[in-house]
JSON list of C-alpha atoms in Angstrom, two decimals:
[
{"chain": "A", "resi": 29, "resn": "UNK", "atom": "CA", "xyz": [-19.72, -55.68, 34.74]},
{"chain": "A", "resi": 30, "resn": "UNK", "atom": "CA", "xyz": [-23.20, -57.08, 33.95]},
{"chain": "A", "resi": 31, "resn": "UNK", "atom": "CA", "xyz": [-24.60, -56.33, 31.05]},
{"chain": "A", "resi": 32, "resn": "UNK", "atom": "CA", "xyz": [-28.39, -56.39, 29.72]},
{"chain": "A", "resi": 33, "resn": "UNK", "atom": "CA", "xyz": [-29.98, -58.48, 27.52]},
{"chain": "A", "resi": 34, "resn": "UNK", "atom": "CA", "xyz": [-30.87, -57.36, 24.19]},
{"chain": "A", "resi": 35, "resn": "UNK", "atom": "CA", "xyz": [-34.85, -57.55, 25.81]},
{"chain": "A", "resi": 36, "resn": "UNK", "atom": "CA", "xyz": [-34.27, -55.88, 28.91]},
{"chain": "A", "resi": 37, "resn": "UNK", "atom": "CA", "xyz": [-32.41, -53.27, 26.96]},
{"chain": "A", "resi": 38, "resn": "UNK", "atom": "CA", "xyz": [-35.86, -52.78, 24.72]},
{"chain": "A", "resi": 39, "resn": "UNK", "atom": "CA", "xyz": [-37.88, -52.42, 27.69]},
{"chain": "A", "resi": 40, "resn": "UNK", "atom": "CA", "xyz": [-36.19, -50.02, 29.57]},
{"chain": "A", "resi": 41, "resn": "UNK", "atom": "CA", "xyz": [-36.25, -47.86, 26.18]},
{"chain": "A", "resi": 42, "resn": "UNK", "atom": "CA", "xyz": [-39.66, -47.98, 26.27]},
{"chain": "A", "resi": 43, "resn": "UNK", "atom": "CA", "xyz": [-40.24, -47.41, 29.76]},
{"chain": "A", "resi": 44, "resn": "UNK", "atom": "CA", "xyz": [-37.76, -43.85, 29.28]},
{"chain": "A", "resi": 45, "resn": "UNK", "atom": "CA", "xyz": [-39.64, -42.97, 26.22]},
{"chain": "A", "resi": 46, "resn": "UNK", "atom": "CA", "xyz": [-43.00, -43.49, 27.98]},
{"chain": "A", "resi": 47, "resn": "UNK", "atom": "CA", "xyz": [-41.33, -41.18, 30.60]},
{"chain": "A", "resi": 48, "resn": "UNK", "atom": "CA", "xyz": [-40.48, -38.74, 28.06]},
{"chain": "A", "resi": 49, "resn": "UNK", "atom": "CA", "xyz": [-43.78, -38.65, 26.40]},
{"chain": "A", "resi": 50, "resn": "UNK", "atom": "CA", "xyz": [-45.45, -38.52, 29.60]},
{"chain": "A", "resi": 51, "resn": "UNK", "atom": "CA", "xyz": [-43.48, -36.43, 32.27]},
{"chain": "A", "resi": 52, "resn": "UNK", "atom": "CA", "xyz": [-41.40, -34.29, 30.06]},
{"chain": "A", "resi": 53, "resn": "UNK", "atom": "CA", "xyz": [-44.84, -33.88, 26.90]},
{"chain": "A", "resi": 54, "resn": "UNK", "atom": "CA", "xyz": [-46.55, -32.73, 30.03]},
{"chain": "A", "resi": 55, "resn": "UNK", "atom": "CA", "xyz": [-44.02, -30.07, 30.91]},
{"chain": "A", "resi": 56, "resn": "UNK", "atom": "CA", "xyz": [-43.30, -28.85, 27.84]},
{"chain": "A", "resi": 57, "resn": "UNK", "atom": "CA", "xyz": [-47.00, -28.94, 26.74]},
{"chain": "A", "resi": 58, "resn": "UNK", "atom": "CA", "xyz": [-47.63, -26.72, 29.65]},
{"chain": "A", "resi": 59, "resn": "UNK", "atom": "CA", "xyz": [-44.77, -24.66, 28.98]},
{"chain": "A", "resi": 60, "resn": "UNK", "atom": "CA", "xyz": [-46.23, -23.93, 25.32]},
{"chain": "A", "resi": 61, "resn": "UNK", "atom": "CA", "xyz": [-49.66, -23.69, 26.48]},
{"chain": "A", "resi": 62, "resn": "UNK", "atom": "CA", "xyz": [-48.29, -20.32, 29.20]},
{"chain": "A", "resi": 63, "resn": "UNK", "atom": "CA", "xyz": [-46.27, -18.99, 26.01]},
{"chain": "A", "resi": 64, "resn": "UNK", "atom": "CA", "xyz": [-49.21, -19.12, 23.77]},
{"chain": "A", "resi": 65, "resn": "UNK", "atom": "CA", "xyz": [-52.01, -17.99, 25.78]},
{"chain": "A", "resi": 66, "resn": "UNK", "atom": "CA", "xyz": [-49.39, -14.87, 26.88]},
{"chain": "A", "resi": 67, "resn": "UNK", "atom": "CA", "xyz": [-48.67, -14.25, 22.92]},
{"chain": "A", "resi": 68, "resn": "UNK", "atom": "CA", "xyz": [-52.32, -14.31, 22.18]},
{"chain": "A", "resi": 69, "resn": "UNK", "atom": "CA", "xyz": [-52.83, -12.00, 25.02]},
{"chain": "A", "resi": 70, "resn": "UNK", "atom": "CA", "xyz": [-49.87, -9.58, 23.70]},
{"chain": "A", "resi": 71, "resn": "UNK", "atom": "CA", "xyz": [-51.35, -9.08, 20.28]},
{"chain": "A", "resi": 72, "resn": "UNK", "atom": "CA", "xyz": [-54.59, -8.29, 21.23]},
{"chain": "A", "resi": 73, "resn": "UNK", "atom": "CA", "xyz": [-56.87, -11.17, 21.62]},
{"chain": "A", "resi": 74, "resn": "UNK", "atom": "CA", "xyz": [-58.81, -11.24, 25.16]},
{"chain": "A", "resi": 75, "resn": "UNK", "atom": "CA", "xyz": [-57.18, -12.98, 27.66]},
{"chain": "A", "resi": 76, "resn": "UNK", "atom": "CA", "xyz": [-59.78, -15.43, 28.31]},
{"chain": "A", "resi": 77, "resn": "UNK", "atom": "CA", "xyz": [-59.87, -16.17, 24.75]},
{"chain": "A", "resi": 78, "resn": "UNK", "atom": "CA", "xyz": [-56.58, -16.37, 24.91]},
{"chain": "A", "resi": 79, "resn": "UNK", "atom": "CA", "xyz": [-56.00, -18.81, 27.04]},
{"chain": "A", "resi": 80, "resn": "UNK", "atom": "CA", "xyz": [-59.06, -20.86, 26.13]},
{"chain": "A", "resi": 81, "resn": "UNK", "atom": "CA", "xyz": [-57.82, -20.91, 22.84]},
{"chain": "A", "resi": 82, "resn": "UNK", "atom": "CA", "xyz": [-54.20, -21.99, 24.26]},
{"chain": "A", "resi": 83, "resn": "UNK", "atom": "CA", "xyz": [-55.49, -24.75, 26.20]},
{"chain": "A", "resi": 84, "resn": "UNK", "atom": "CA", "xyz": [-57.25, -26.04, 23.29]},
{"chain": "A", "resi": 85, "resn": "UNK", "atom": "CA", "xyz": [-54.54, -26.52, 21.17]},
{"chain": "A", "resi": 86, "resn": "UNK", "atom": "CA", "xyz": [-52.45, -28.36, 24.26]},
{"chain": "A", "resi": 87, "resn": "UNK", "atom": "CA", "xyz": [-54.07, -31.66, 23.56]},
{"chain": "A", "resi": 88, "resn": "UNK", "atom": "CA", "xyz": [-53.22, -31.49, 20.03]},
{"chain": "A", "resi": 89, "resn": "UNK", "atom": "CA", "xyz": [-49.18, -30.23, 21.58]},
{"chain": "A", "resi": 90, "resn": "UNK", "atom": "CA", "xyz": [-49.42, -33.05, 24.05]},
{"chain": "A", "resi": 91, "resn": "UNK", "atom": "CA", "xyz": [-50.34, -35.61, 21.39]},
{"chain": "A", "resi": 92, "resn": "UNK", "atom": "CA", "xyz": [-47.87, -34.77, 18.90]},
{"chain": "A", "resi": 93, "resn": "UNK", "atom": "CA", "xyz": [-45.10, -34.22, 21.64]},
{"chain": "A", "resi": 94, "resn": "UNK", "atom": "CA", "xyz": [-46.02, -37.79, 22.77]},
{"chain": "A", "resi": 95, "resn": "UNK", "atom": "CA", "xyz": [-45.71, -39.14, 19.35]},
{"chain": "A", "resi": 96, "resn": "UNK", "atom": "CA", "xyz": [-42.65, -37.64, 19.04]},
{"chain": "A", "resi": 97, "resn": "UNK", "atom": "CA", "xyz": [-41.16, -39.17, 22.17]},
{"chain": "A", "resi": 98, "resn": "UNK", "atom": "CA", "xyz": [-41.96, -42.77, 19.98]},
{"chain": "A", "resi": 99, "resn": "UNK", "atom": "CA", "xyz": [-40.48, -41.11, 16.63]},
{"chain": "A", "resi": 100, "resn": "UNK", "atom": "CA", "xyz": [-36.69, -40.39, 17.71]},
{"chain": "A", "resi": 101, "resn": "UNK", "atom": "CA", "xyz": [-34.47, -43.23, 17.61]},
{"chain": "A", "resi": 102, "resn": "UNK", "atom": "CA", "xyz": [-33.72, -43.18, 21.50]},
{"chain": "A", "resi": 103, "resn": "UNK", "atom": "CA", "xyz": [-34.89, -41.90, 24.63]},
{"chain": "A", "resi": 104, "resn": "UNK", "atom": "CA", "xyz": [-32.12, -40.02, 25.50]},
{"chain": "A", "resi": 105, "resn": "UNK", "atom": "CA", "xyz": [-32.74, -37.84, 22.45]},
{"chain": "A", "resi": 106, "resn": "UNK", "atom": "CA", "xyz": [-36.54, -37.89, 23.07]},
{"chain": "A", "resi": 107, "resn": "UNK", "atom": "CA", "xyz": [-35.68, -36.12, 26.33]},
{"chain": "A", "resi": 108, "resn": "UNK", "atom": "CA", "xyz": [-32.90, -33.59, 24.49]},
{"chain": "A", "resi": 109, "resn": "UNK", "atom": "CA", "xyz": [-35.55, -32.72, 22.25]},
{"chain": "A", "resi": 110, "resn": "UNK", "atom": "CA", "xyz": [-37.87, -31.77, 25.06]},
{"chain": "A", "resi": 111, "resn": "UNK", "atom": "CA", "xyz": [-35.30, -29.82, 26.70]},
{"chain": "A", "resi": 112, "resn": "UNK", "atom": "CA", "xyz": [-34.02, -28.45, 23.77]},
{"chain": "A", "resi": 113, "resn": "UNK", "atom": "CA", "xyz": [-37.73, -26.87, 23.36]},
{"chain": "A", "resi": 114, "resn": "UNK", "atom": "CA", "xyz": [-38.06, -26.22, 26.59]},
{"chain": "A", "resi": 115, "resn": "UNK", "atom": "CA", "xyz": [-35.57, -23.74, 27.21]},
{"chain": "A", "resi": 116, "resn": "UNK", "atom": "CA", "xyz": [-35.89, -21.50, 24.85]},
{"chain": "A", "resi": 117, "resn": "UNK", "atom": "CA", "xyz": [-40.14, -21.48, 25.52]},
{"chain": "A", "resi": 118, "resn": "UNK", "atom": "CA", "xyz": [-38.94, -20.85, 28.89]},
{"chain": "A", "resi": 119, "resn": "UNK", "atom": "CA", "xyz": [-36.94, -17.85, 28.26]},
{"chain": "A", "resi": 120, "resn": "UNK", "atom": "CA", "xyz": [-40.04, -16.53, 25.92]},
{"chain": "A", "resi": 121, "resn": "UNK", "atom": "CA", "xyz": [-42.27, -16.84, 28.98]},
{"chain": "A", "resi": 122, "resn": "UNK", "atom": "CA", "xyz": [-40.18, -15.15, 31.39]},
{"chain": "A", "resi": 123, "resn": "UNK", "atom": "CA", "xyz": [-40.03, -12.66, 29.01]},
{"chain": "A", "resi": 124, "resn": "UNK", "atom": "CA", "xyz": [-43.68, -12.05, 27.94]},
{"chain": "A", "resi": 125, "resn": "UNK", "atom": "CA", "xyz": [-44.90, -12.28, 31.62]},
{"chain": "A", "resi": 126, "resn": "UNK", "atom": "CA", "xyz": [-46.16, -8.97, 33.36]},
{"chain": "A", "resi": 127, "resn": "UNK", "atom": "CA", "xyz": [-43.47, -7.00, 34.79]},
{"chain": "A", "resi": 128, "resn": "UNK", "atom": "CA", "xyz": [-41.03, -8.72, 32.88]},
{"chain": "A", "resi": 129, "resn": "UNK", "atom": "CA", "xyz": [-37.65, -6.16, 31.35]},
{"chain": "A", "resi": 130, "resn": "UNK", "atom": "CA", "xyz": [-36.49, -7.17, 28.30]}
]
């Protein structure tokens, strides 16, 4: 079985963390940005306030979610962190949306 170099090895990290930071910060930023804007919206706040408001905050979400993706000490738990916030902002979506039983 061929095996990679120690280099190769570092670049494909990076190039799955980039991936991670990139793809998956953009799902799960929009994912947080539907959930907020819809909790906003659920306590009261005007729902184009709401999801101005939301979408303002999702560069400062994207940024730290891609910072994150450079934090952990591989990609493969860069991308279980993602999915492991994903899911559950998921579910609160689903939940919060119009015509949603809970």
């Amino acid at each position: 079985m061929m095996r990679l170099s120690e280099q190769a090895r570092g670049r494909w990290s990076v190039a799955f963390r980039t991936l991670a930071g990139t793809l998956g910060g953009y799902g799960l930023t929009s994912l947080v940005t539907v959930a907020l804007s819809l909790l906003l919206a659920l306590i009261g706040m005007d729902r184009v306030e709401a999801v101005t408001a939301a979408t303002l905050a999702s560069f400062a979400i994207f940024a730290a979610i891609a910072m994150a993706a450079f934090h952990v000490r591989s990609a493969a738990r860069a991308w279980g962190w993602l999915l492991a916030f994903a899911v559950p902002t998921g579910l609160a979506v689903m939940l919060m949306l119009p015509g949603a039983k809970g």
